C-alpha angles and dihedrals in degrees: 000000000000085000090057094044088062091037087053089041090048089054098048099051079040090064094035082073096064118087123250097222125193119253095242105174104169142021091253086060092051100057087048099054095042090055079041098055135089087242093065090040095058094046085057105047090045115109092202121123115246131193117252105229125134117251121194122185121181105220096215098208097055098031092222131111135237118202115202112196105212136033088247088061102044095050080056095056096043084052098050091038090050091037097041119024142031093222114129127235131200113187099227114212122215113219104222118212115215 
């Protein structure tokens, strides 16, 4: 009895490790629940100042970009997309011809 109470105990602060991450389906989705987040929130409420520098990631499951348009922005999105997805992000650079 007592062993399959610790086994059971073992196996539920084992699970308590794992992250609930969101269902985000589509890229749709994923805008909403970014400008949804606390992540975003925070960024928003903040009265910092934040560089304005455009920021484009290529989210890689859906093949489609988000620009963030400040530095502020784009250190919220890196947060909600490491905290609440598994999706995957690549920064794409612009080459600028002068």
């Amino acid at each position: 009895m007592i062993r399959n109470l610790i086994l059971t105990s073992f196996i539920l602060v084992s699970c308590q490790n794992f992250k609930d991450f969101e269902r985000i389906d589509s890229y749709e989705t994923l805008v909403k629940s970014f400008r949804d987040s606390n992540e975003y929130i925070v960024y928003k409420k903040s009265s910092d100042y934040y560089l304005t520098v455009l920021t484009t990631y290529k989210i890689k499951e859906f093949n489609k970009n988000y620009i963030c348009t400040n530095s502020g922005e784009a250190l919220a999105f890196e947060e909600f997309i490491k905290n609440n997805t598994q999706l995957t992000l690549e920064v794409v650079s612009h080459d600028l011809e002068i």
